[in-house]
mmCIF file of C-alpha atoms and ligand atoms in Angstrom:
data_model
loop_
_atom_site.group_PDB
_atom_site.id
_atom_site.type_symbol
_atom_site.label_atom_id
_atom_site.label_comp_id
_atom_site.label_asym_id
_atom_site.label_seq_id
_atom_site.Cartn_x
_atom_site.Cartn_y
_atom_site.Cartn_z
ATOM 1 C CA MET A 4 -22.509 30.189 -40.272
ATOM 2 C CA ARG A 5 -18.795 29.266 -39.499
ATOM 3 C CA GLU A 6 -19.845 25.597 -39.601
ATOM 4 C CA GLN A 7 -15.927 24.217 -39.332
ATOM 5 C CA GLU A 8 -15.460 26.468 -36.343
ATOM 6 C CA LEU A 9 -18.742 25.298 -34.666
ATOM 7 C CA ILE A 10 -17.844 21.648 -35.435
ATOM 8 C CA ALA A 11 -14.260 21.931 -33.752
ATOM 9 C CA THR A 12 -15.580 23.677 -30.667
ATOM 10 C CA ALA A 13 -18.278 21.240 -30.000
ATOM 11 C CA ARG A 14 -15.741 18.397 -30.468
ATOM 12 C CA MET A 15 -13.371 19.930 -28.095
ATOM 13 C CA MET A 16 -16.077 20.264 -25.567
ATOM 14 C CA VAL A 17 -16.276 16.565 -25.661
ATOM 15 C CA ALA A 18 -12.620 15.629 -26.026
ATOM 16 C CA GLU A 19 -11.602 12.336 -24.290
ATOM 17 C CA GLY A 20 -11.533 12.483 -20.866
ATOM 18 C CA LYS A 21 -13.105 16.013 -20.375
ATOM 19 C CA GLY A 22 -16.279 17.332 -19.573
ATOM 20 C CA LEU A 23 -18.089 20.711 -18.865
ATOM 21 C CA LEU A 24 -18.327 22.272 -15.429
ATOM 22 C CA ALA A 25 -21.484 24.296 -14.896
ATOM 23 C CA MET A 26 -20.891 27.381 -12.606
ATOM 24 C CA ASP A 27 -23.563 29.450 -14.076
ATOM 25 C CA GLU A 28 -26.099 29.531 -11.207
ATOM 26 C CA SER A 29 -28.140 32.588 -11.364
ATOM 27 C CA THR A 30 -27.662 34.953 -8.490
ATOM 28 C CA PRO A 31 -30.920 33.704 -6.794
ATOM 29 C CA THR A 32 -29.854 30.140 -7.238
ATOM 30 C CA CYS A 33 -26.278 30.714 -6.117
ATOM 31 C CA ASN A 34 -27.613 32.737 -3.032
ATOM 32 C CA LYS A 35 -29.789 29.835 -2.162
ATOM 33 C CA ARG A 36 -26.933 27.340 -2.144
ATOM 34 C CA PHE A 37 -24.876 29.830 -0.112
ATOM 35 C CA GLU A 38 -27.641 30.064 2.449
ATOM 36 C CA LYS A 39 -27.798 26.538 2.946
ATOM 37 C CA VAL A 40 -24.238 26.097 4.223
ATOM 38 C CA GLY A 41 -24.250 29.490 6.147
ATOM 39 C CA ILE A 42 -22.399 31.730 3.445
ATOM 40 C CA PRO A 43 -23.395 35.382 3.320
ATOM 41 C CA GLN A 44 -25.133 36.131 -0.180
ATOM 42 C CA ASN A 45 -23.568 39.107 -1.598
ATOM 43 C CA GLU A 46 -21.502 39.873 -4.828
ATOM 44 C CA GLN A 47 -18.268 39.829 -2.923
ATOM 45 C CA THR A 48 -18.784 36.207 -1.687
ATOM 46 C CA ARG A 49 -20.192 35.198 -5.237
ATOM 47 C CA HIS A 50 -17.083 36.603 -6.934
ATOM 48 C CA SER A 51 -14.716 34.971 -4.288
ATOM 49 C CA TYR A 52 -16.349 31.508 -4.805
ATOM 50 C CA ARG A 53 -16.103 31.877 -8.563
ATOM 51 C CA GLU A 54 -12.544 32.997 -8.275
ATOM 52 C CA LEU A 55 -11.893 29.702 -6.178
ATOM 53 C CA ILE A 56 -13.214 27.693 -9.120
ATOM 54 C CA VAL A 57 -11.634 29.305 -11.879
ATOM 55 C CA THR A 58 -8.166 29.264 -10.367
ATOM 56 C CA THR A 59 -8.389 25.766 -9.307
ATOM 57 C CA PRO A 60 -4.817 24.327 -10.070
ATOM 58 C CA GLY A 61 -4.850 21.623 -12.920
ATOM 59 C CA LEU A 62 -8.697 22.167 -13.662
ATOM 60 C CA GLY A 63 -7.894 21.989 -17.488
ATOM 61 C CA GLU A 64 -6.736 18.391 -17.203
ATOM 62 C CA PHE A 65 -10.114 17.238 -16.840
ATOM 63 C CA ILE A 66 -12.308 20.027 -17.788
ATOM 64 C CA SER A 67 -13.048 21.084 -21.345
ATOM 65 C CA GLY A 68 -15.311 24.158 -20.681
ATOM 66 C CA VAL A 69 -16.967 26.059 -17.994
ATOM 67 C CA ILE A 70 -20.383 27.572 -18.151
ATOM 68 C CA LEU A 71 -20.441 31.234 -16.588
ATOM 69 C CA TYR A 72 -23.339 33.342 -15.617
ATOM 70 C CA ASP A 73 -23.767 36.919 -16.839
ATOM 71 C CA GLU A 74 -22.342 38.385 -13.464
ATOM 72 C CA THR A 75 -19.242 36.110 -13.694
ATOM 73 C CA ILE A 76 -18.281 36.655 -17.369
ATOM 74 C CA ARG A 77 -17.768 40.443 -16.368
ATOM 75 C CA GLN A 78 -15.715 39.802 -13.318
ATOM 76 C CA SER A 79 -11.823 39.938 -12.913
ATOM 77 C CA GLY A 80 -9.810 38.223 -10.356
ATOM 78 C CA ALA A 81 -6.487 39.238 -8.844
ATOM 79 C CA TYR A 82 -4.353 41.822 -10.535
ATOM 80 C CA GLY A 83 -7.414 42.810 -12.496
ATOM 81 C CA ILE A 84 -7.082 39.838 -15.013
ATOM 82 C CA PRO A 85 -10.602 38.868 -16.400
ATOM 83 C CA PHE A 86 -12.152 35.551 -15.417
ATOM 84 C CA VAL A 87 -12.469 34.749 -19.112
ATOM 85 C CA LYS A 88 -8.692 35.174 -19.588
ATOM 86 C CA THR A 89 -7.787 32.947 -16.652
ATOM 87 C CA ILE A 90 -10.053 30.275 -18.102
ATOM 88 C CA ILE A 91 -8.603 30.501 -21.431
ATOM 89 C CA GLY A 92 -5.126 30.408 -20.014
ATOM 90 C CA ALA A 93 -6.075 27.298 -18.370
ATOM 91 C CA GLY A 94 -7.046 25.551 -21.545
ATOM 92 C CA ILE A 95 -10.761 25.799 -21.048
ATOM 93 C CA ILE A 96 -13.300 27.123 -23.231
ATOM 94 C CA PRO A 97 -15.498 29.689 -21.740
ATOM 95 C CA GLY A 98 -19.312 29.518 -22.139
ATOM 96 C CA ILE A 99 -22.502 31.357 -21.072
ATOM 97 C CA LYS A 100 -25.875 30.734 -19.777
ATOM 98 C CA VAL A 101 -28.047 32.759 -21.912
ATOM 99 C CA ASP A 102 -31.661 31.814 -20.900
ATOM 100 C CA ILE A 103 -33.346 34.278 -18.214
ATOM 101 C CA GLY A 104 -35.072 31.541 -16.396
ATOM 102 C CA ALA A 105 -38.056 28.942 -16.374
ATOM 103 C CA LYS A 106 -41.136 31.071 -15.589
ATOM 104 C CA ASP A 107 -44.607 29.722 -14.794
ATOM 105 C CA MET A 108 -46.412 28.914 -18.113
ATOM 106 C CA ALA A 109 -49.734 30.584 -18.761
ATOM 107 C CA GLY A 110 -52.628 28.013 -18.968
ATOM 108 C CA HIS A 111 -50.316 25.252 -17.614
ATOM 109 C CA PRO A 112 -50.404 24.785 -13.954
ATOM 110 C CA GLY A 113 -47.343 23.492 -12.326
ATOM 111 C CA GLU A 114 -45.308 23.751 -15.624
ATOM 112 C CA LYS A 115 -42.559 26.162 -16.868
ATOM 113 C CA ILE A 116 -41.656 27.841 -19.984
ATOM 114 C CA THR A 117 -37.938 29.188 -20.445
ATOM 115 C CA GLU A 118 -37.758 32.857 -21.318
ATOM 116 C CA GLY A 119 -34.908 34.857 -23.021
ATOM 117 C CA LEU A 120 -35.320 34.922 -26.619
ATOM 118 C CA ASP A 121 -36.171 38.598 -26.783
ATOM 119 C CA GLY A 122 -32.927 40.550 -27.501
ATOM 120 C CA LEU A 123 -30.947 37.251 -27.721
ATOM 121 C CA ARG A 124 -29.273 38.155 -31.043
ATOM 122 C CA ASP A 125 -27.659 41.076 -29.437
ATOM 123 C CA ARG A 126 -26.538 39.393 -26.249
ATOM 124 C CA LEU A 127 -24.886 36.574 -28.208
ATOM 125 C CA THR A 128 -22.939 39.114 -30.005
ATOM 126 C CA GLU A 129 -21.867 40.775 -26.784
ATOM 127 C CA TYR A 130 -20.936 37.427 -25.231
ATOM 128 C CA SER A 131 -18.928 36.428 -28.119
ATOM 129 C CA GLN A 132 -16.914 39.526 -27.912
ATOM 130 C CA MET A 133 -16.361 38.841 -24.362
ATOM 131 C CA GLY A 134 -14.679 35.582 -25.273
ATOM 132 C CA ALA A 135 -17.538 33.022 -25.081
ATOM 133 C CA ARG A 136 -17.559 30.336 -27.463
ATOM 134 C CA PHE A 137 -20.455 28.300 -26.389
ATOM 135 C CA ALA A 138 -23.797 29.013 -24.826
ATOM 136 C CA LYS A 139 -26.489 27.232 -22.591
ATOM 137 C CA TRP A 140 -30.261 27.181 -22.378
ATOM 138 C CA ARG A 141 -32.193 25.172 -19.821
ATOM 139 C CA ALA A 142 -35.752 23.936 -20.265
ATOM 140 C CA VAL A 143 -37.361 21.988 -17.429
ATOM 141 C CA VAL A 144 -40.017 19.606 -17.727
ATOM 142 C CA ALA A 145 -41.842 18.216 -14.535
ATOM 143 C CA ILE A 146 -43.377 14.896 -14.511
ATOM 144 C CA GLY A 147 -46.797 14.662 -12.224
ATOM 145 C CA ASP A 148 -50.289 13.269 -12.399
ATOM 146 C CA ASP A 149 -51.298 15.181 -15.523
ATOM 147 C CA ILE A 150 -48.046 16.573 -16.695
ATOM 148 C CA PRO A 151 -45.966 17.215 -18.793
ATOM 149 C CA SER A 152 -48.683 18.499 -21.182
ATOM 150 C CA TRP A 153 -48.055 18.609 -25.106
ATOM 151 C CA GLY A 154 -48.282 22.278 -24.959
ATOM 152 C CA CYS A 155 -45.281 22.677 -22.466
ATOM 153 C CA ILE A 156 -42.997 20.087 -24.269
ATOM 154 C CA LYS A 157 -43.569 21.854 -27.689
ATOM 155 C CA ALA A 158 -43.260 25.341 -26.389
ATOM 156 C CA ASN A 159 -39.897 24.419 -24.554
ATOM 157 C CA ALA A 160 -38.639 22.561 -27.575
ATOM 158 C CA GLN A 161 -39.386 25.299 -29.964
ATOM 159 C CA ALA A 162 -37.495 27.811 -27.676
ATOM 160 C CA LEU A 163 -34.564 25.629 -27.382
ATOM 161 C CA ALA A 164 -34.412 25.284 -31.212
ATOM 162 C CA ARG A 165 -34.625 29.077 -31.770
ATOM 163 C CA TYR A 166 -32.064 29.756 -29.236
ATOM 164 C CA ALA A 167 -29.843 27.064 -30.897
ATOM 165 C CA ALA A 168 -30.283 28.617 -34.462
ATOM 166 C CA LEU A 169 -29.432 32.053 -32.940
ATOM 167 C CA CYS A 170 -26.130 30.766 -31.269
ATOM 168 C CA GLN A 171 -24.990 29.096 -34.371
ATOM 169 C CA GLU A 172 -25.425 32.331 -36.352
ATOM 170 C CA ALA A 173 -23.304 33.982 -33.752
ATOM 171 C CA GLY A 174 -20.659 31.232 -34.025
ATOM 172 C CA LEU A 175 -21.435 29.911 -30.521
ATOM 173 C CA VAL A 176 -22.020 26.277 -30.150
ATOM 174 C CA PRO A 177 -25.623 25.731 -28.217
ATOM 175 C CA VAL A 178 -25.801 23.520 -25.399
ATOM 176 C CA VAL A 179 -29.174 22.140 -25.690
ATOM 177 C CA GLU A 180 -30.635 21.407 -22.251
ATOM 178 C CA PRO A 181 -34.068 19.892 -21.828
ATOM 179 C CA GLU A 182 -34.127 18.687 -18.156
ATOM 180 C CA VAL A 183 -36.812 16.305 -17.034
ATOM 181 C CA LEU A 184 -36.883 16.806 -13.454
ATOM 182 C CA MET A 185 -36.306 14.070 -10.830
ATOM 183 C CA ASP A 186 -38.811 15.447 -8.228
ATOM 184 C CA GLY A 187 -41.903 13.079 -7.640
ATOM 185 C CA GLU A 188 -42.760 9.592 -7.081
ATOM 186 C CA HIS A 189 -42.613 8.537 -10.883
ATOM 187 C CA THR A 190 -40.882 5.430 -11.903
ATOM 188 C CA LEU A 191 -37.888 4.995 -14.094
ATOM 189 C CA LYS A 192 -40.164 3.671 -16.907
ATOM 190 C CA ARG A 193 -42.259 6.844 -16.792
ATOM 191 C CA CYS A 194 -39.117 9.064 -16.826
ATOM 192 C CA CYS A 195 -37.994 6.995 -19.799
ATOM 193 C CA GLU A 196 -41.297 7.514 -21.569
ATOM 194 C CA VAL A 197 -41.256 11.505 -21.036
ATOM 195 C CA THR A 198 -37.450 11.862 -21.675
ATOM 196 C CA LYS A 199 -38.044 10.212 -25.112
ATOM 197 C CA GLU A 200 -40.824 12.224 -25.991
ATOM 198 C CA VAL A 201 -39.113 15.421 -24.960
ATOM 199 C CA LEU A 202 -36.119 14.645 -26.974
ATOM 200 C CA ARG A 203 -37.962 13.456 -30.071
ATOM 201 C CA THR A 204 -39.801 16.867 -29.916
ATOM 202 C CA VAL A 205 -36.513 18.799 -29.352
ATOM 203 C CA PHE A 206 -34.823 17.170 -32.286
ATOM 204 C CA ASN A 207 -37.810 17.672 -34.680
ATOM 205 C CA GLU A 208 -37.717 21.491 -33.819
ATOM 206 C CA LEU A 209 -34.072 21.547 -34.335
ATOM 207 C CA TYR A 210 -34.589 20.295 -37.501
ATOM 208 C CA THR A 211 -37.306 22.558 -38.486
ATOM 209 C CA GLN A 212 -35.139 25.585 -37.445
ATOM 210 C CA ARG A 213 -32.377 24.302 -39.399
ATOM 211 C CA VAL A 214 -29.938 23.943 -36.777
ATOM 212 C CA MET A 215 -26.651 21.979 -37.710
ATOM 213 C CA LEU A 216 -26.521 18.996 -35.315
ATOM 214 C CA GLU A 217 -22.758 18.336 -35.762
ATOM 215 C CA GLY A 218 -22.325 21.761 -34.093
ATOM 216 C CA ILE A 219 -24.652 21.319 -30.940
ATOM 217 C CA ILE A 220 -24.075 19.613 -27.563
ATOM 218 C CA LEU A 221 -26.952 17.943 -25.815
ATOM 219 C CA LYS A 222 -27.521 18.263 -22.239
ATOM 220 C CA PRO A 223 -30.201 15.847 -21.028
ATOM 221 C CA ASN A 224 -31.049 14.375 -17.714
ATOM 222 C CA MET A 225 -30.023 10.699 -17.024
ATOM 223 C CA ALA A 226 -33.207 8.456 -17.298
ATOM 224 C CA LEU A 227 -33.917 8.070 -13.371
ATOM 225 C CA PRO A 228 -36.673 7.080 -11.174
ATOM 226 C CA GLY A 229 -38.256 9.988 -9.201
ATOM 227 C CA LEU A 230 -36.490 10.737 -5.888
ATOM 228 C CA ALA A 231 -39.666 9.840 -4.201
ATOM 229 C CA CYS A 232 -40.258 6.635 -5.905
ATOM 230 C CA PRO A 233 -39.964 3.411 -3.482
ATOM 231 C CA MET A 234 -38.231 1.645 -6.460
ATOM 232 C CA GLN A 235 -34.754 2.736 -7.060
ATOM 233 C CA GLU A 236 -32.930 1.074 -9.903
ATOM 234 C CA THR A 237 -29.235 -0.235 -9.815
ATOM 235 C CA VAL A 238 -26.452 1.978 -11.256
ATOM 236 C CA ASP A 239 -26.390 -0.473 -14.262
ATOM 237 C CA GLU A 240 -30.149 -0.493 -14.768
ATOM 238 C CA VAL A 241 -29.997 3.421 -14.712
ATOM 239 C CA ALA A 242 -26.954 3.070 -17.283
ATOM 240 C CA ASP A 243 -28.997 0.647 -19.551
ATOM 241 C CA ALA A 244 -32.238 2.619 -19.443
ATOM 242 C CA THR A 245 -30.367 6.126 -20.170
ATOM 243 C CA VAL A 246 -28.415 4.585 -23.030
ATOM 244 C CA ARG A 247 -31.673 3.065 -24.654
ATOM 245 C CA CYS A 248 -33.644 6.331 -24.404
ATOM 246 C CA LEU A 249 -30.755 8.076 -26.117
ATOM 247 C CA MET A 250 -30.047 5.469 -28.790
ATOM 248 C CA ARG A 251 -33.695 5.846 -29.744
ATOM 249 C CA THR A 252 -34.045 9.674 -29.917
ATOM 250 C CA VAL A 253 -30.532 11.376 -30.669
ATOM 251 C CA PRO A 254 -29.137 11.494 -34.021
ATOM 252 C CA ALA A 255 -25.631 10.244 -34.703
ATOM 253 C CA ALA A 256 -24.592 13.557 -36.150
ATOM 254 C CA VAL A 257 -24.591 15.037 -32.568
ATOM 255 C CA PRO A 258 -20.942 14.813 -31.250
ATOM 256 C CA GLY A 259 -21.580 14.713 -27.520
ATOM 257 C CA ILE A 260 -24.007 14.356 -24.847
ATOM 258 C CA THR A 261 -23.171 16.031 -21.403
ATOM 259 C CA PHE A 262 -25.483 14.919 -18.723
ATOM 260 C CA LEU A 263 -26.690 17.439 -15.883
ATOM 261 C CA SER A 264 -26.728 16.033 -12.471
ATOM 262 C CA GLY A 265 -30.024 17.412 -11.449
ATOM 263 C CA GLY A 266 -29.709 16.733 -7.794
ATOM 264 C CA GLN A 267 -28.048 13.263 -7.843
ATOM 265 C CA SER A 268 -25.174 12.791 -5.222
ATOM 266 C CA ALA A 269 -21.809 13.397 -6.677
ATOM 267 C CA GLU A 270 -20.767 9.723 -6.302
ATOM 268 C CA LEU A 271 -23.844 8.311 -7.858
ATOM 269 C CA ALA A 272 -23.686 10.745 -10.723
ATOM 270 C CA SER A 273 -19.920 9.516 -11.598
ATOM 271 C CA ALA A 274 -20.990 5.751 -10.919
ATOM 272 C CA ARG A 275 -23.768 6.212 -13.578
ATOM 273 C CA LEU A 276 -22.006 7.961 -16.267
ATOM 274 C CA ASN A 277 -19.146 5.547 -15.644
ATOM 275 C CA ALA A 278 -21.481 2.611 -16.160
ATOM 276 C CA MET A 279 -22.762 3.834 -19.501
ATOM 277 C CA ASN A 280 -19.234 4.458 -20.754
ATOM 278 C CA ALA A 281 -17.773 1.086 -19.378
ATOM 279 C CA ARG A 282 -20.753 -0.921 -20.848
ATOM 280 C CA PHE A 283 -21.537 0.784 -24.176
ATOM 281 C CA LYS A 284 -18.795 3.379 -25.154
ATOM 282 C CA SER A 285 -17.447 1.477 -28.210
ATOM 283 C CA ARG A 286 -20.934 0.997 -29.486
ATOM 284 C CA LEU A 287 -22.214 4.877 -29.135
ATOM 285 C CA PRO A 288 -22.310 7.206 -32.007
ATOM 286 C CA TRP A 289 -21.682 10.326 -29.783
ATOM 287 C CA ALA A 290 -19.417 10.912 -26.791
ATOM 288 C CA LEU A 291 -21.081 10.498 -23.416
ATOM 289 C CA SER A 292 -19.768 13.140 -20.691
ATOM 290 C CA PHE A 293 -20.737 15.386 -17.873
ATOM 291 C CA SER A 294 -21.842 19.098 -17.496
ATOM 292 C CA PHE A 295 -22.483 18.891 -13.837
ATOM 293 C CA ALA A 296 -22.942 21.672 -11.502
ATOM 294 C CA ARG A 297 -23.906 20.160 -8.011
ATOM 295 C CA ALA A 298 -22.193 16.763 -8.606
ATOM 296 C CA ILE A 299 -18.765 18.784 -9.332
ATOM 297 C CA GLN A 300 -19.031 21.826 -7.023
ATOM 298 C CA GLN A 301 -21.069 20.733 -3.819
ATOM 299 C CA PRO A 302 -18.336 19.058 -1.717
ATOM 300 C CA ALA A 303 -16.041 22.072 -2.448
ATOM 301 C CA LEU A 304 -18.700 24.727 -1.598
ATOM 302 C CA GLU A 305 -19.244 22.824 1.740
ATOM 303 C CA ILE A 306 -15.608 22.821 2.525
ATOM 304 C CA TRP A 307 -15.117 26.495 1.642
ATOM 305 C CA ARG A 308 -18.066 27.850 3.615
ATOM 306 C CA GLY A 309 -16.845 31.476 2.552
ATOM 307 C CA LYS A 310 -13.492 31.226 4.353
ATOM 308 C CA GLU A 311 -10.259 32.260 2.767
ATOM 309 C CA ALA A 312 -8.358 29.772 4.715
ATOM 310 C CA ASN A 313 -10.493 26.679 3.182
ATOM 311 C CA VAL A 314 -9.709 27.708 -0.424
ATOM 312 C CA SER A 315 -7.101 25.300 -0.977
ATOM 313 C CA GLU A 316 -8.857 22.343 0.581
ATOM 314 C CA ALA A 317 -11.949 23.304 -1.417
ATOM 315 C CA GLN A 318 -10.037 23.343 -4.559
ATOM 316 C CA GLN A 319 -8.766 19.830 -3.824
ATOM 317 C CA ALA A 320 -12.324 18.732 -3.393
ATOM 318 C CA LEU A 321 -13.222 20.417 -6.619
ATOM 319 C CA ILE A 322 -10.385 18.833 -8.632
ATOM 320 C CA HIS A 323 -11.127 15.367 -7.041
ATOM 321 C CA ARG A 324 -14.706 15.455 -8.443
ATOM 322 C CA ALA A 325 -13.493 16.716 -11.872
ATOM 323 C CA MET A 326 -10.864 13.767 -11.701
ATOM 324 C CA CYS A 327 -13.637 11.202 -10.878
ATOM 325 C CA ASN A 328 -15.892 12.335 -13.703
ATOM 326 C CA SER A 329 -13.020 12.475 -16.136
ATOM 327 C CA ALA A 330 -12.443 8.760 -15.169
ATOM 328 C CA ALA A 331 -16.036 7.989 -15.702
ATOM 329 C CA ARG A 332 -16.375 9.587 -19.075
ATOM 330 C CA ARG A 333 -13.507 7.157 -19.841
ATOM 331 C CA GLY A 334 -15.422 4.335 -18.162
ATOM 332 C CA GLN A 335 -12.684 3.860 -15.771
ATOM 333 C CA TYR A 336 -14.091 5.160 -12.314
ATOM 334 C CA LYS A 337 -14.066 3.065 -9.396
ATOM 335 C CA ALA A 338 -15.561 3.532 -6.069
ATOM 336 C CA GLU A 339 -12.250 3.314 -4.423
ATOM 337 C CA MET A 340 -11.122 6.535 -5.799
ATOM 338 C CA GLU A 341 -13.683 8.222 -3.456
ATOM 339 C CA CYS A 342 -11.582 7.283 -0.425
ATOM 340 C CA THR A 343 -8.232 8.606 -1.548
HETATM 341 P P1 13P B 20 -26.723 20.176 -12.086
HETATM 342 O O1 13P B 20 -25.674 19.386 -12.506
HETATM 343 O O2 13P B 20 -26.593 20.756 -10.698
HETATM 344 O O3 13P B 20 -28.052 19.775 -12.302
HETATM 345 O O4 13P B 20 -26.678 21.683 -12.875
HETATM 346 C C1 13P B 20 -26.551 21.587 -14.141
HETATM 347 C C2 13P B 20 -27.142 22.594 -14.974
HETATM 348 O O5 13P B 20 -26.428 23.318 -15.544
HETATM 349 C C3 13P B 20 -28.501 22.976 -14.741
HETATM 350 O O6 13P B 20 -28.684 23.758 -15.637
#
């Protein structure tokens, strides 16, 4: 294992003022997001959209790494320049989603298990040769009446750990993403209980599979009340609860935690990340940053709508969100930044 290289990459991924941009929607997910805003769903539009993102001027000032999807890492832009080359040229580290999706889990109604371990060693070698320096695997845990079950938590944690060990063997930093979903009526307290149990199980499995914690990035959910819960806590209460969950479960050896946005509005995601850094940064053992997809991309997607004439304005919206989240990562985000 190239330990020093993994450690250096992981640290660069959470460099001061920077975070990750997730643009790794699978083809069905990308198509669904296009459909919602009336964009035709085909390879050409997905290519144009991904090109819009990776050619956004100044992106590297706020974004340390981008997470690509298999289709995108193989594509090239203008003059046949591979996207990966454009990304590296912008001072950004290319990464790749390597799970093949969360599927219904046998014997566990309403729960999912993420697949993709078969053949993963060979795929990681190929992605590494294509220029990827880190990878991502997402497990999902739903909260409901009788769920999550121990079987679901355990199986997903073990898959995450086996993926992470293979990544480190291949010289790629694993982004370990156990997402406790926001859907439902559950309270913030319940989300905290589930998130803590999930994270404890994940770190037990990472230890069992001999994963070097200095060479991973954790990508968790924030601790949030369910979207349909009548009680919605304040930004500061969410920040307190999230930091408390993480302090109780995430070892200090981990260099950085980059949150997913999970369906929060772009502004709320920035405000909550900001509150965590503004209130706790000097006392935390790890960097707290972002790895948002929707909370960075959504405003840009809604402006673009598949029209060449809107590219520049969409890129401005994208860089604006990247800038706001960079400020939040420093604890310097202010609501007034949204009006500029
Ligand atoms: P969201 O920020 O839209 O939740 O996506 C992050 C991600 O990478 C999900 O796997």
